[in-house]
Every structure is written in C-alpha cells, then in structure tokens.
C-alpha cells in the first residue's frame, strides 16, 4: 500500500483556509440561531409582561384604577365651562352639574355626577324645547359608584366627569336627563 506524503505547502494552506472558512460559516449560523432564539424568548416572555403592564394587569374592567386627579373632562368643567346648571333628584339623591359652552356645531357639555351607585350603564340626554332628544354621552358606573361619600372603596369618593356634545344649539335645550340604559331617570337638570 502506498502512503501519501505530506501535502505540498500550497495545498496545505488551501486546506487550512477551507477549514477556517467552514468553521466561520458554522459559527455565524450558530450565532444567528442563538440571536433568533433570544429574540423569540424576549417575545414569549416580554410580550405578555408588556400586555399586562399596558392593560393594568388582570384587574377586571369594573375595577379600573381610580380616576386621575384631573382628567380632560374635569379640566374642561373647571376651567372652560362658564355656564353651569345643577340639580339633585329628591328620590334618587343623584346630583348632576352640567357645564355648557355654545359651539358652531351645537353645545359642548361636561357632566359632573355624584351620589350614583352601580353597576349600571347610563346616558346623558339633552331635551329640546320642542321635546326632541339627543344622547350627549354614555358611560358605565362601577359597582362602588361615583361621588358616594359613604363607600369604603377609595375611588368612590370622586365624582364622575364625562365630556360630550349635542348638535342642538344651546338656546334650544330645555333640560338634561341622566337615565339608565333601561330608561330610569336618575336626575333632571333644567338648562
């Protein structure tokens, strides 16, 4: 049997270059694979964490965080609405104050609602002098309510501020009513 001798120096250099190139390609593929695995792990672990953080965790919608000290509706109510009307229903004890501002498109409104308990869904309705009705805005009342001083829930002490608008001109509005979705009137406020 014939045993070959050592390769020529030039052939040896080519073989070593080829082996080095193969190892470098394999290392790049391995590194790329590791990066893909790391990115997938970030998405698998980080995605739900981000979703929980963004949505406030597993807290049900009915137990949302307490309202901001001043939100956009409250800010408009306190600083922009020069005209305000108020009433308290003697039967339900629900109180409503409605801030109004005439606009070219109708009437801008902000409702401040207190002493209303839930859970229930409500709407603010503008009633014209001719009896025409328009829903100005609607909302849900959590079980602890809004502006309920006797509630043990910390968020219940805050009134509800809801921004809305009616297509009616301010001069055409006779009164507003806060009603439940099933039609029960909680309070009526003369405009």
N, CA, C and O atoms as a DFTB+ gen file, in Angstrom:
764 C
 N C O
     1  1       0.830      -1.183       0.000
     2  2       0.000       0.000       0.000
     3  2       0.877       1.250       0.000
     4  3       1.959       1.323       0.583
     5  1       0.327       2.193      -0.685
     6  2       1.062       3.444      -0.824
     7  2       0.525       4.461       0.177
     8  3      -0.677       4.725       0.218
     9  1       1.396       5.016       0.962
    10  2       1.030       6.042       1.941
    11  2       1.488       7.373       1.369
    12  3       2.666       7.589       1.088
    13  1       0.464       8.294       1.200
    14  2       0.856       9.567       0.627
    15  2       1.715      10.368       1.594
    16  3       1.626      10.202       2.810
    17  1       2.501      11.189       1.066
    18  2       3.359      12.045       1.871
    19  2       2.595      13.294       2.283
    20  3       1.439      13.472       1.899
    21  1       3.208      14.122       3.028
    22  2       2.547      15.345       3.470
    23  2       2.170      16.196       2.244
    24  3       2.876      16.183       1.236
    25  1       1.060      16.929       2.339
    26  2       0.655      17.752       1.208
    27  2       1.662      18.878       0.969
    28  3       2.414      19.286       1.854
    29  1       1.634      19.345      -0.245
    30  2       2.515      20.454      -0.590
    31  2       2.109      21.668       0.221
    32  3       0.940      21.800       0.586
    33  1       3.052      22.565       0.514
    34  2       2.731      23.718       1.358
    35  2       1.568      24.532       0.824
    36  3       0.754      25.036       1.598
    37  1       1.483      24.664      -0.503
    38  2       0.388      25.443      -1.065
    39  2      -0.946      24.742      -0.864
    40  3      -1.939      25.395      -0.546
    41  1      -0.990      23.434      -1.040
    42  2      -2.199      22.654      -0.843
    43  2      -2.605      22.682       0.620
    44  3      -3.791      22.776       0.935
    45  1      -1.635      22.602       1.510
    46  2      -1.911      22.650       2.943
    47  2      -2.538      23.987       3.305
    48  3      -3.488      24.024       4.086
    49  1      -2.038      25.069       2.765
    50  2      -2.588      26.397       3.043
    51  2      -4.025      26.493       2.553
    52  3      -4.877      27.068       3.230
    53  1      -4.300      25.924       1.363
    54  2      -5.671      25.942       0.830
    55  2      -6.609      25.124       1.698
    56  3      -7.733      25.550       1.967
    57  1      -6.160      23.945       2.145
    58  2      -6.985      23.119       3.039
    59  2      -7.274      23.834       4.349
    60  3      -8.405      23.812       4.834
    61  1      -6.269      24.459       4.916
    62  2      -6.468      25.184       6.177
    63  2      -7.417      26.371       5.974
    64  3      -8.258      26.638       6.833
    65  1      -7.293      27.084       4.853
    66  2      -8.211      28.194       4.560
    67  2      -9.642      27.690       4.436
    68  3     -10.576      28.317       4.935
    69  1      -9.807      26.543       3.761
    70  2     -11.148      25.979       3.586
    71  2     -11.753      25.581       4.932
    72  3     -12.925      25.854       5.190
    73  1     -10.955      24.933       5.794
    74  2     -11.438      24.525       7.119
    75  2     -11.786      25.768       7.937
    76  3     -12.808      25.780       8.623
    77  1     -10.972      26.794       7.879
    78  2     -11.226      28.035       8.622
    79  2     -12.509      28.696       8.131
    80  3     -13.309      29.167       8.939
    81  1     -12.715      28.737       6.813
    82  2     -13.928      29.343       6.247
    83  2     -15.169      28.571       6.678
    84  3     -16.181      29.171       7.037
    85  1     -15.094      27.221       6.645
    86  2     -16.252      26.406       7.078
    87  2     -16.578      26.659       8.540
    88  3     -17.747      26.778       8.906
    89  1     -15.554      26.742       9.376
    90  2     -15.786      26.977      10.805
    91  2     -16.394      28.366      11.025
    92  3     -17.264      28.523      11.882
    93  1     -15.960      29.360      10.280
    94  2     -16.506      30.716      10.412
    95  2     -17.976      30.743       9.994
    96  3     -18.798      31.370      10.663
    97  1     -18.320      30.053       8.868
    98  2     -19.733      29.993       8.438
    99  2     -20.580      29.296       9.499
   100  3     -21.677      29.756       9.815
   101  1     -20.091      28.210      10.041
   102  2     -20.817      27.469      11.068
   103  2     -21.006      28.343      12.314
   104  3     -22.076      28.327      12.923
   105  1     -19.978      29.100      12.694
   106  2     -20.066      29.986      13.868
   107  2     -21.105      31.085      13.630
   108  3     -21.867      31.423      14.536
   109  1     -21.138      31.656      12.387
   110  2     -22.139      32.687      12.075
   111  2     -23.553      32.105      12.158
   112  3     -24.451      32.734      12.718
   113  1     -23.751      30.903      11.601
   114  2     -25.074      30.262      11.662
   115  2     -25.468      29.987      13.110
   116  3     -26.620      30.187      13.492
   117  1     -24.524      29.536      13.901
   118  2     -24.813      29.253      15.310
   119  2     -25.165      30.543      16.040
   120  3     -26.113      30.578      16.825
   121  1     -24.388      31.618      15.778
   122  2     -24.660      32.911      16.413
   123  2     -26.032      33.430      15.988
   124  3     -26.808      33.890      16.825
   125  1     -26.333      33.359      14.691
   126  2     -27.620      33.812      14.168
   127  2     -28.749      33.013      14.820
   128  3     -29.772      33.583      15.199
   129  1     -28.573      31.719      14.951
   130  2     -29.581      30.878      15.601
   131  2     -29.796      31.276      17.056
   132  3     -30.923      31.312      17.549
   133  1     -28.670      31.578      17.740
   134  2     -28.792      32.000      19.143
   135  2     -29.540      33.327      19.252
   136  3     -30.360      33.508      20.152
   137  1     -29.253      34.271      18.319
   138  2     -29.963      35.554      18.316
   139  2     -31.455      35.342      18.079
   140  3     -32.284      35.977      18.730
   141  1     -31.797      34.456      17.154
   142  2     -33.215      34.185      16.886
   143  2     -33.901      33.563      18.097
   144  3     -35.035      33.912      18.427
   145  1     -33.201      32.636      18.758
   146  2     -33.764      32.021      19.967
   147  2     -33.942      33.079      21.056
   148  3     -34.960      33.086      21.748
   149  1     -32.954      33.978      21.215
   150  2     -33.057      35.034      22.227
   151  2     -34.206      35.984      21.906
   152  3     -34.950      36.383      22.802
   153  1     -34.356      36.355      20.613
   154  2     -35.454      37.243      20.224
   155  2     -36.803      36.578      20.474
   156  3     -37.741      37.224      20.943
   157  1     -36.899      35.301      20.164
   158  2     -38.155      34.582      20.415
   159  2     -38.457      34.527      21.908
   160  3     -39.608      34.673      22.322
   161  1     -37.424      34.318      22.709
   162  2     -37.624      34.276      24.166
   163  2     -38.098      35.624      24.683
   164  3     -38.970      35.685      25.551
   165  1     -37.532      36.704      24.158
   166  2     -37.956      38.045      24.572
   167  2     -39.430      38.247      24.230
   168  3     -40.189      38.769      25.047
   169  1     -39.839      37.840      23.037
   170  2     -41.241      37.997      22.641
   171  2     -42.168      37.130      23.481
   172  3     -43.241      37.573      23.894
   173  1     -41.749      35.892      23.731
   174  2     -42.595      34.971      24.503
   175  2     -42.739      35.450      25.939
   176  3     -43.832      35.411      26.503
   177  1     -41.647      35.900      26.528
   178  2     -41.693      36.335      27.928
   179  2     -42.113      37.796      28.031
   180  3     -42.953      38.144      28.860
   181  1     -41.537      38.644      27.199
   182  2     -41.791      40.077      27.298
   183  2     -43.137      40.509      26.775
   184  3     -43.706      41.476      27.282
   185  1     -43.675      39.817      25.765
   186  2     -44.974      40.200      25.201
   187  2     -46.081      40.215      26.237
   188  3     -46.750      41.235      26.407
   189  1     -46.293      39.092      26.943
   190  2     -47.339      39.104      27.971
   191  2     -47.069      40.099      29.102
   192  3     -47.997      40.716      29.626
   193  1     -45.798      40.253      29.475
   194  2     -45.477      41.224      30.528
   195  2     -45.853      42.627      30.066
   196  3     -46.441      43.398      30.825
   197  1     -45.514      42.959      28.821
   198  2     -45.874      44.263      28.265
   199  2     -47.391      44.415      28.191
   200  3     -47.924      45.475      28.518
   201  1     -48.084      43.371      27.766
   202  2     -49.546      43.439      27.676
   203  2     -50.168      43.634      29.053
   204  3     -51.096      44.429      29.200
   205  1     -49.679      42.930      30.054
   206  2     -50.215      43.062      31.411
   207  2     -49.935      44.462      31.939
   208  3     -50.790      45.077      32.576
   209  1     -48.730      44.962      31.670
   210  2     -48.385      46.312      32.116
   211  2     -49.253      47.350      31.436
   212  3     -49.742      48.273      32.088
   213  1     -49.453      47.212      30.134
   214  2     -50.230      48.193      29.369
   215  2     -51.704      48.178      29.721
   216  3     -52.353      49.223      29.694
   217  1     -52.252      47.008      30.053
   218  2     -53.684      46.909      30.341
   219  2     -53.993      46.972      31.821
   220  3     -55.164      46.938      32.201
   221  1     -52.993      47.062      32.660
   222  2     -53.254      47.191      34.087
   223  2     -53.398      45.858      34.789
   224  3     -54.008      45.792      35.856
   225  1     -52.862      44.812      34.230
   226  2     -52.892      43.515      34.880
   227  2     -54.189      42.791      34.649
   228  3     -54.902      43.029      33.674
   229  1     -54.475      41.899      35.574
   230  2     -55.675      41.094      35.411
   231  2     -56.852      41.698      36.159
   232  3     -57.823      41.000      36.452
   233  1     -56.780      42.960      36.465
   234  2     -57.857      43.652      37.160
   235  2     -59.039      43.771      36.204
   236  3     -58.863      44.266      35.090
   237  1     -60.231      43.337      36.594
   238  2     -61.397      43.447      35.712
   239  2     -61.695      44.908      35.373
   240  3     -61.362      45.815      36.135
   241  1     -62.325      45.117      34.225
   242  2     -62.648      46.475      33.783
   243  2     -63.506      47.202      34.815
   244  3     -63.384      48.416      34.976
   245  1     -64.367      46.475      35.511
   246  2     -65.242      47.101      36.503
   247  2     -64.454      47.592      37.713
   248  3     -64.973      48.371      38.512
   249  1     -63.204      47.144      37.856
   250  2     -62.384      47.587      38.966
   251  2     -61.187      48.354      38.439
   252  3     -60.052      48.099      38.842
   253  1     -61.436      49.284      37.548
   254  2     -60.367      50.091      36.968
   255  2     -59.722      50.954      38.031
   256  3     -60.272      51.147      39.115
   257  1     -58.565      51.464      37.712
   258  2     -57.830      52.310      38.646
   259  2     -58.637      53.571      38.959
   260  3     -59.464      53.994      38.151
   261  1     -58.403      54.160      40.108
   262  2     -59.104      55.406      40.441
   263  2     -58.825      56.466      39.379
   264  3     -57.799      56.403      38.702
   265  1     -59.712      57.424      39.226
   266  2     -59.531      58.434      38.176
   267  2     -58.315      59.315      38.460
   268  3     -57.838      59.416      39.590
   269  1     -57.835      59.949      37.386
   270  2     -56.738      60.904      37.542
   271  2     -57.233      62.064      38.396
   272  3     -58.427      62.364      38.408
   273  1     -56.318      62.717      39.108
   274  2     -56.747      63.883      39.894
   275  2     -57.474      64.910      39.028
   276  3     -58.477      65.477      39.460
   277  1     -56.990      65.151      37.832
   278  2     -57.716      65.996      36.886
   279  2     -57.541      65.402      35.500
   280  3     -56.428      65.342      34.976
   281  1     -58.627      64.971      34.920
   282  2     -58.616      64.467      33.560
   283  2     -59.080      65.563      32.621
   284  3     -59.400      66.665      33.067
   285  1     -59.121      65.274      31.310
   286  2     -59.518      66.300      30.348
   287  2     -60.940      66.822      30.571
   288  3     -61.185      68.021      30.435
   289  1     -61.880      65.931      30.914
   290  2     -63.258      66.381      31.129
   291  2     -63.350      67.269      32.372
   292  3     -64.018      68.303      32.356
   293  1     -62.673      66.856      33.450
   294  2     -62.697      67.656      34.681
   295  2     -62.020      69.011      34.446
   296  3     -62.491      70.040      34.931
   297  1     -60.930      69.000      33.709
   298  2     -60.238      70.244      33.402
   299  2     -61.150      71.190      32.618
   300  3     -61.222      72.380      32.924
   301  1     -61.844      70.662      31.610
   302  2     -62.780      71.491      30.834
   303  2     -63.905      72.010      31.729
   304  3     -64.288      73.175      31.634
   305  1     -64.432      71.145      32.595
   306  2     -65.511      71.525      33.504
   307  2     -65.071      72.662      34.419
   308  3     -65.802      73.637      34.600
   309  1     -63.885      72.538      34.991
   310  2     -63.411      73.516      35.966
   311  2     -62.914      74.807      35.335
   312  3     -63.042      75.872      35.939
   313  1     -62.347      74.737      34.126
   314  2     -61.671      75.911      33.574
   315  2     -62.282      76.499      32.306
   316  3     -61.989      77.644      31.960
   317  1     -63.127      75.739      31.605
   318  2     -63.647      76.258      30.338
   319  2     -65.147      76.504      30.341
   320  3     -65.639      77.371      29.619
   321  1     -65.858      75.762      31.134
   322  2     -67.313      75.855      31.115
   323  2     -67.777      76.983      32.030
   324  3     -67.826      76.829      33.251
   325  1     -68.112      78.108      31.430
   326  2     -68.537      79.266      32.219
   327  2     -69.962      79.095      32.731
   328  3     -70.280      79.534      33.836
   329  1     -70.816      78.465      31.943
   330  2     -72.218      78.284      32.340
   331  2     -72.408      76.889      32.914
   332  3     -72.070      75.890      32.279
   333  1     -72.958      76.834      34.132
   334  2     -73.208      75.547      34.785
   335  2     -74.594      75.553      35.400
   336  3     -75.033      76.551      35.972
   337  1     -75.279      74.418      35.273
   338  2     -76.591      74.235      35.896
   339  2     -76.518      72.976      36.748
   340  3     -75.784      72.039      36.433
   341  1     -77.305      72.967      37.851
   342  2     -77.174      71.869      38.817
   343  2     -78.542      71.471      39.348
   344  3     -79.450      72.292      39.479
   345  1     -78.660      70.167      39.653
   346  2     -79.880      69.676      40.303
   347  2     -79.568      68.381      41.040
   348  3     -78.637      67.652      40.695
   349  1     -80.390      68.112      42.085
   350  2     -80.337      66.851      42.815
   351  2     -81.748      66.280      42.820
   352  3     -82.704      66.978      43.157
   353  1     -81.876      65.016      42.449
   354  2     -83.186      64.382      42.433
   355  2     -83.586      64.038      43.867
   356  3     -82.807      63.408      44.581
   357  1     -84.782      64.436      44.304
   358  2     -85.188      64.171      45.687
   359  2     -85.420      62.684      45.972
   360  3     -85.316      62.259      47.123
   361  1     -85.730      61.895      44.954
   362  2     -85.996      60.466      45.154
   363  2     -84.722      59.639      45.102
   364  3     -84.477      58.824      45.991
   365  1     -83.894      59.842      44.051
   366  2     -82.685      59.035      43.879
   367  2     -81.488      59.597      44.626
   368  3     -80.531      58.867      44.886
   369  1     -81.517      60.888      44.982
   370  2     -80.424      61.615      45.632
   371  2     -79.198      61.767      44.717
   372  3     -78.127      62.161      45.179
   373  1     -79.351      61.459      43.439
   374  2     -78.259      61.649      42.479
   375  2     -78.170      63.133      42.149
   376  3     -79.183      63.785      41.896
   377  1     -76.929      63.667      42.154
   378  2     -76.695      65.074      41.830
   379  2     -75.936      65.183      40.520
   380  3     -75.014      64.411      40.252
   381  1     -76.338      66.156      39.705
   382  2     -75.671      66.409      38.426
   383  2     -75.457      67.897      38.251
   384  3     -76.343      68.709      38.516
   385  1     -74.259      68.236      37.798
   386  2     -73.952      69.594      37.391
   387  2     -73.471      69.499      35.951
   388  3     -72.597      68.694      35.630
   389  1     -74.047      70.323      35.088
   390  2     -73.698      70.271      33.672
   391  2     -73.111      71.614      33.268
   392  3     -73.748      72.661      33.383
   393  1     -71.868      71.545      32.789
   394  2     -71.219      72.724      32.235
   395  2     -71.498      72.760      30.746
   396  3     -71.449      71.728      30.077
   397  1     -71.792      73.946      30.221
   398  2     -72.129      74.079      28.801
   399  2     -71.338      75.199      28.163
   400  3     -70.978      76.184      28.808
   401  1     -71.081      75.024      26.889
   402  2     -70.403      76.036      26.109
   403  2     -70.937      75.965      24.679
   404  3     -70.823      74.926      24.029
   405  1     -71.522      77.064      24.180
   406  2     -72.022      77.047      22.806
   407  2     -70.871      76.893      21.810
   408  3     -69.804      77.482      21.986
   409  1     -71.099      76.101      20.772
   410  2     -70.121      75.885      19.709
   411  2     -70.829      76.059      18.370
   412  3     -72.056      75.973      18.319
   413  1     -70.101      76.297      17.296
   414  2     -70.748      76.400      15.984
   415  2     -71.493      75.125      15.585
   416  3     -72.459      75.182      14.824
   417  1     -71.048      73.985      16.093
   418  2     -71.669      72.707      15.749
   419  2     -72.798      72.317      16.695
   420  3     -73.504      71.346      16.421
   421  1     -72.998      73.041      17.806
   422  2     -74.026      72.696      18.788
   423  2     -73.632      73.169      20.175
   424  3     -73.302      74.338      20.372
   425  1     -73.669      72.243      21.149
   426  2     -73.354      72.596      22.535
   427  2     -72.373      71.592      23.113
   428  3     -72.649      70.393      23.155
   429  1     -71.232      72.087      23.555
   430  2     -70.223      71.280      24.231
   431  2     -70.658      71.147      25.685
   432  3     -71.062      72.132      26.302
   433  1     -70.580      69.939      26.238
   434  2     -71.017      69.726      27.620
   435  2     -70.017      68.889      28.400
   436  3     -69.289      68.073      27.836
   437  1     -69.997      69.109      29.706
   438  2     -69.304      68.233      30.642
   439  2     -70.261      68.001      31.798
   440  3     -70.814      68.943      32.366
   441  1     -70.450      66.730      32.137
   442  2     -71.317      66.343      33.243
   443  2     -70.465      65.997      34.451
   444  3     -69.505      65.234      34.342
   445  1     -70.818      66.560      35.609
   446  2     -70.247      66.143      36.889
   447  2     -71.369      65.419      37.618
   448  3     -72.415      66.006      37.895
   449  1     -71.156      64.151      37.928
   450  2     -72.203      63.324      38.537
   451  2     -71.720      62.794      39.875
   452  3     -70.599      62.298      39.984
   453  1     -72.583      62.901      40.914
   454  2     -72.235      62.388      42.243
   455  2     -73.413      61.625      42.832
   456  3     -74.562      61.758      42.409
   457  1     -73.069      60.824      43.823
   458  2     -74.026      60.011      44.573
   459  2     -74.777      59.030      43.684
   460  3     -75.978      58.816      43.854
   461  1     -74.060      58.436      42.733
   462  2     -74.647      57.427      41.855
   463  2     -73.916      56.105      42.102
   464  3     -72.686      56.054      42.093
   465  1     -74.685      55.041      42.322
   466  2     -74.105      53.731      42.587
   467  2     -74.261      52.828      41.365
   468  3     -75.036      53.124      40.456
   469  1     -73.532      51.748      41.355
   470  2     -73.566      50.819      40.225
   471  2     -73.685      49.397      40.723
   472  3     -73.963      49.171      41.901
   473  1     -73.484      48.462      39.864
   474  2     -73.124      48.656      38.462
   475  2     -74.361      48.973      37.618
   476  3     -75.444      48.428      37.830
   477  1     -74.162      49.861      36.668
   478  2     -75.213      50.216      35.716
   479  2     -74.604      51.025      34.578
   480  3     -73.503      51.562      34.694
   481  1     -75.335      51.097      33.490
   482  2     -74.929      51.915      32.351
   483  2     -75.899      53.079      32.261
   484  3     -77.108      52.922      32.434
   485  1     -75.337      54.262      31.983
   486  2     -76.155      55.474      31.957
   487  2     -75.852      56.298      30.716
   488  3     -74.864      56.085      30.013
   489  1     -76.747      57.250      30.480
   490  2     -76.542      58.208      29.387
   491  2     -77.046      59.572      29.829
   492  3     -77.931      59.686      30.676
   493  1     -76.458      60.606      29.231
   494  2     -76.926      61.976      29.416
   495  2     -77.699      62.335      28.159
   496  3     -77.188      62.209      27.046
   497  1     -78.936      62.783      28.345
   498  2     -79.817      63.115      27.224
   499  2     -80.158      64.599      27.289
   500  3     -80.567      65.113      28.330
   501  1     -79.981      65.281      26.150
   502  2     -80.421      66.683      26.036
   503  2     -81.819      66.672      25.444
   504  3     -82.067      66.000      24.442
   505  1     -82.746      67.421      26.063
   506  2     -84.130      67.502      25.593
   507  2     -84.383      68.943      25.157
   508  3     -84.181      69.886      25.922
   509  1     -84.831      69.091      23.907
   510  2     -85.059      70.440      23.369
   511  2     -86.389      71.002      23.869
   512  3     -87.173      70.292      24.499
   513  1     -86.633      72.266      23.589
   514  2     -87.886      72.920      23.974
   515  2     -89.079      72.349      23.215
   516  3     -90.224      72.525      23.632
   517  1     -88.815      71.670      22.108
   518  2     -89.894      71.031      21.335
   519  2     -90.041      69.549      21.660
   520  3     -90.879      68.867      21.070
   521  1     -89.226      69.037      22.603
   522  2     -89.321      67.637      23.010
   523  2     -88.362      66.702      22.284
   524  3     -88.329      65.507      22.578
   525  1     -87.579      67.226      21.340
   526  2     -86.581      66.408      20.644
   527  2     -85.504      65.988      21.649
   528  3     -85.124      66.768      22.522
   529  1     -85.014      64.740      21.517
   530  2     -83.997      64.226      22.438
   531  2     -82.742      63.822      21.684
   532  3     -82.806      63.300      20.571
   533  1     -81.607      64.072      22.306
   534  2     -80.310      63.647      21.769
   535  2     -79.477      63.079      22.905
   536  3     -79.394      63.670      23.982
   537  1     -78.855      61.920      22.659
   538  2     -77.909      61.375      23.626
   539  2     -76.623      62.174      23.488
   540  3     -76.041      62.265      22.407
   541  1     -76.190      62.754      24.607
   542  2     -74.990      63.578      24.622
   543  2     -73.754      62.714      24.849
   544  3     -72.725      62.918      24.204
   545  1     -73.850      61.745      25.768
   546  2     -72.751      60.832      26.067
   547  2     -73.298      59.671      26.898
   548  3     -74.421      59.732      27.399
   549  1     -72.501      58.620      27.038
   550  2     -72.901      57.478      27.870
   551  2     -71.672      56.931      28.584
   552  3     -70.540      57.212      28.193
   553  1     -71.905      56.144      29.636
   554  2     -70.813      55.620      30.457
   555  2     -71.319      54.456      31.287
   556  3     -72.522      54.200      31.355
   557  1     -70.387      53.751      31.919
   558  2     -70.707      52.685      32.870
   559  2     -70.332      53.147      34.267
   560  3     -69.317      53.815      34.462
   561  1     -71.155      52.787      35.228
   562  2     -70.880      53.095      36.628
   563  2     -70.394      51.802      37.278
   564  3     -71.116      50.806      37.254
   565  1     -69.184      51.786      37.861
   566  2     -68.715      50.582      38.548
   567  2     -69.543      50.326      39.802
   568  3     -70.286      51.197      40.253
   569  1     -69.413      49.150      40.350
   570  2     -70.261      48.750      41.491
   571  2     -70.148      49.707      42.675
   572  3     -71.118      49.888      43.411
   573  1     -68.976      50.324      42.871
   574  2     -68.814      51.222      44.019
   575  2     -69.364      52.618      43.768
   576  3     -69.595      53.365      44.719
   577  1     -69.578      52.984      42.515
   578  2     -70.223      54.248      42.193
   579  2     -69.273      55.422      42.063
   580  3     -68.051      55.277      42.077
   581  1     -69.892      56.608      41.934
   582  2     -69.151      57.863      41.802
   583  2     -69.723      58.879      42.784
   584  3     -70.937      59.046      42.900
   585  1     -68.808      59.559      43.493
   586  2     -69.226      60.604      44.414
   587  2     -70.072      60.089      45.556
   588  3     -70.962      60.786      46.043
   589  1     -69.793      58.857      45.987
   590  2     -70.538      58.237      47.082
   591  2     -69.673      58.344      48.335
   592  3     -68.722      57.582      48.506
   593  1     -70.003      59.283      49.200
   594  2     -69.176      59.578      50.380
   595  2     -69.139      58.433      51.395
   596  3     -68.166      58.293      52.136
   597  1     -70.198      57.614      51.432
   598  2     -70.277      56.557      52.438
   599  2     -69.623      55.253      51.991
   600  3     -69.608      54.288      52.755
   601  1     -69.085      55.199      50.783
   602  2     -68.482      53.966      50.264
   603  2     -67.109      53.744      50.888
   604  3     -66.378      54.693      51.171
   605  1     -66.775      52.475      51.097
   606  2     -65.451      52.130      51.623
   607  2     -64.407      52.086      50.507
   608  3     -63.208      52.083      50.787
   609  1     -64.843      52.053      49.258
   610  2     -63.902      51.993      48.129
   611  2     -63.278      53.372      47.923
   612  3     -64.006      54.362      47.855
   613  1     -61.942      53.465      47.821
   614  2     -61.303      54.785      47.725
   615  2     -61.693      55.579      46.480
   616  3     -61.738      56.808      46.535
   617  1     -61.973      54.916      45.367
   618  2     -62.312      55.644      44.136
   619  2     -63.741      56.183      44.160
   620  3     -64.077      57.064      43.368
   621  1     -64.571      55.678      45.039
   622  2     -65.983      56.080      45.069
   623  2     -66.173      57.536      45.497
   624  3     -67.201      58.135      45.184
   625  1     -65.224      58.101      46.190
   626  2     -65.363      59.483      46.665
   627  2     -65.321      60.492      45.519
   628  3     -65.837      61.603      45.646
   629  1     -64.706      60.105      44.401
   630  2     -64.555      61.041      43.277
   631  2     -65.827      61.130      42.447
   632  3     -66.474      60.113      42.196
   633  1     -66.191      62.333      42.019
   634  2     -67.317      62.451      41.096
   635  2     -66.902      61.942      39.713
   636  3     -65.717      61.808      39.409
   637  1     -67.898      61.669      38.900
   638  2     -67.660      61.296      37.511
   639  2     -67.702      62.557      36.662
   640  3     -68.611      63.374      36.810
   641  1     -66.735      62.721      35.780
   642  2     -66.739      63.805      34.800
   643  2     -66.773      63.160      33.422
   644  3     -65.898      62.368      33.073
   645  1     -67.792      63.508      32.645
   646  2     -67.943      62.945      31.302
   647  2     -68.156      64.085      30.314
   648  3     -69.017      64.944      30.506
   649  1     -67.360      64.074      29.264
   650  2     -67.423      65.101      28.226
   651  2     -68.323      64.606      27.100
   652  3     -68.294      63.422      26.766
   653  1     -69.110      65.477      26.519
   654  2     -69.956      65.116      25.390
   655  2     -70.407      66.344      24.637
   656  3     -69.981      67.461      24.928
   657  1     -71.266      66.129      23.677
   658  2     -71.765      67.252      22.901
   659  2     -73.101      66.924      22.267
   660  3     -73.397      65.771      21.954
   661  1     -73.900      67.960      22.085
   662  2     -75.197      67.829      21.424
   663  2     -75.184      68.687      20.170
   664  3     -74.558      69.747      20.140
   665  1     -75.878      68.227      19.136
   666  2     -75.982      69.005      17.904
   667  2     -76.934      70.187      18.088
   668  3     -76.957      71.098      17.260
   669  1     -77.711      70.175      19.158
   670  2     -78.655      71.269      19.431
   671  2     -77.910      72.544      19.807
   672  3     -76.876      72.501      20.474
   673  1     -78.440      73.660      19.377
   674  2     -77.910      74.952      19.822
   675  2     -78.211      75.105      21.306
   676  3     -79.216      74.583      21.789
   677  1     -77.378      75.793      22.017
   678  2     -77.576      75.998      23.459
   679  2     -78.952      76.600      23.741
   680  3     -79.602      76.211      24.712
   681  1     -79.399      77.528      22.925
   682  2     -80.686      78.198      23.144
   683  2     -81.879      77.272      22.917
   684  3     -82.986      77.594      23.347
   685  1     -81.684      76.133      22.256
   686  2     -82.776      75.182      22.004
   687  2     -82.942      74.147      23.104
   688  3     -83.954      73.446      23.135
   689  1     -81.973      74.032      24.011
   690  2     -82.025      72.985      25.049
   691  2     -82.900      73.441      26.205
   692  3     -82.690      74.512      26.774
   693  1     -83.893      72.607      26.549
   694  2     -84.787      72.886      27.672
   695  2     -84.216      72.316      28.970
   696  3     -84.144      73.003      29.989
   697  1     -83.805      71.028      28.907
   698  2     -83.248      70.394      30.102
   699  2     -82.424      69.174      29.705
   700  3     -82.425      68.743      28.552
   701  1     -81.725      68.634      30.690
   702  2     -80.929      67.414      30.525
   703  2     -81.480      66.363      31.472
   704  3     -82.016      66.694      32.530
   705  1     -81.349      65.092      31.094
   706  2     -81.713      63.988      31.974
   707  2     -80.588      62.970      31.991
   708  3     -80.016      62.640      30.951
   709  1     -80.275      62.473      33.186
   710  2     -79.381      61.337      33.328
   711  2     -80.296      60.130      33.486
   712  3     -81.100      60.063      34.415
   713  1     -80.162      59.168      32.557
   714  2     -81.016      57.977      32.552
   715  2     -80.171      56.716      32.508
   716  3     -79.067      56.710      31.964
   717  1     -80.705      55.650      33.088
   718  2     -80.074      54.347      32.931
   719  2     -80.431      53.816      31.542
   720  3     -81.362      54.311      30.906
   721  1     -79.702      52.824      31.080
   722  2     -79.977      52.258      29.762
   723  2     -81.370      51.629      29.697
   724  3     -81.937      51.494      28.612
   725  1     -81.925      51.245      30.850
   726  2     -83.284      50.679      30.821
   727  2     -84.357      51.758      30.984
   728  3     -85.535      51.440      31.149
   729  1     -83.954      53.032      30.938
   730  2     -84.926      54.123      30.891
   731  2     -85.245      54.813      32.195
   732  3     -86.014      55.774      32.196
   733  1     -84.688      54.365      33.308
   734  2     -84.984      55.008      34.598
   735  2     -84.260      56.358      34.676
   736  3     -83.051      56.436      34.462
   737  1     -85.012      57.412      34.985
   738  2     -84.413      58.739      35.128
   739  2     -83.825      58.869      36.529
   740  3     -84.516      58.670      37.528
   741  1     -82.522      59.210      36.583
   742  2     -81.840      59.378      37.864
   743  2     -81.870      60.818      38.348
   744  3     -81.955      61.075      39.549
   745  1     -81.800      61.771      37.398
   746  2     -81.857      63.193      37.742
   747  2     -82.174      63.989      36.487
   748  3     -81.751      63.632      35.387
   749  1     -82.920      65.070      36.661
   750  2     -83.227      66.002      35.565
   751  2     -82.691      67.362      35.951
   752  3     -82.845      67.802      37.090
   753  1     -82.044      68.042      34.972
   754  2     -81.417      69.341      35.235
   755  2     -81.949      70.347      34.215
   756  3     -81.772      70.178      33.009
   757  1     -82.600      71.388      34.714
   758  2     -83.080      72.448      33.814
   759  2     -81.899      73.174      33.198
   760  3     -80.903      73.460      33.863
   761  1     -82.032      73.467      31.912
   762  2     -80.946      74.179      31.221
   763  2     -81.205      75.658      31.304
   764  3     -80.417      76.452      30.790
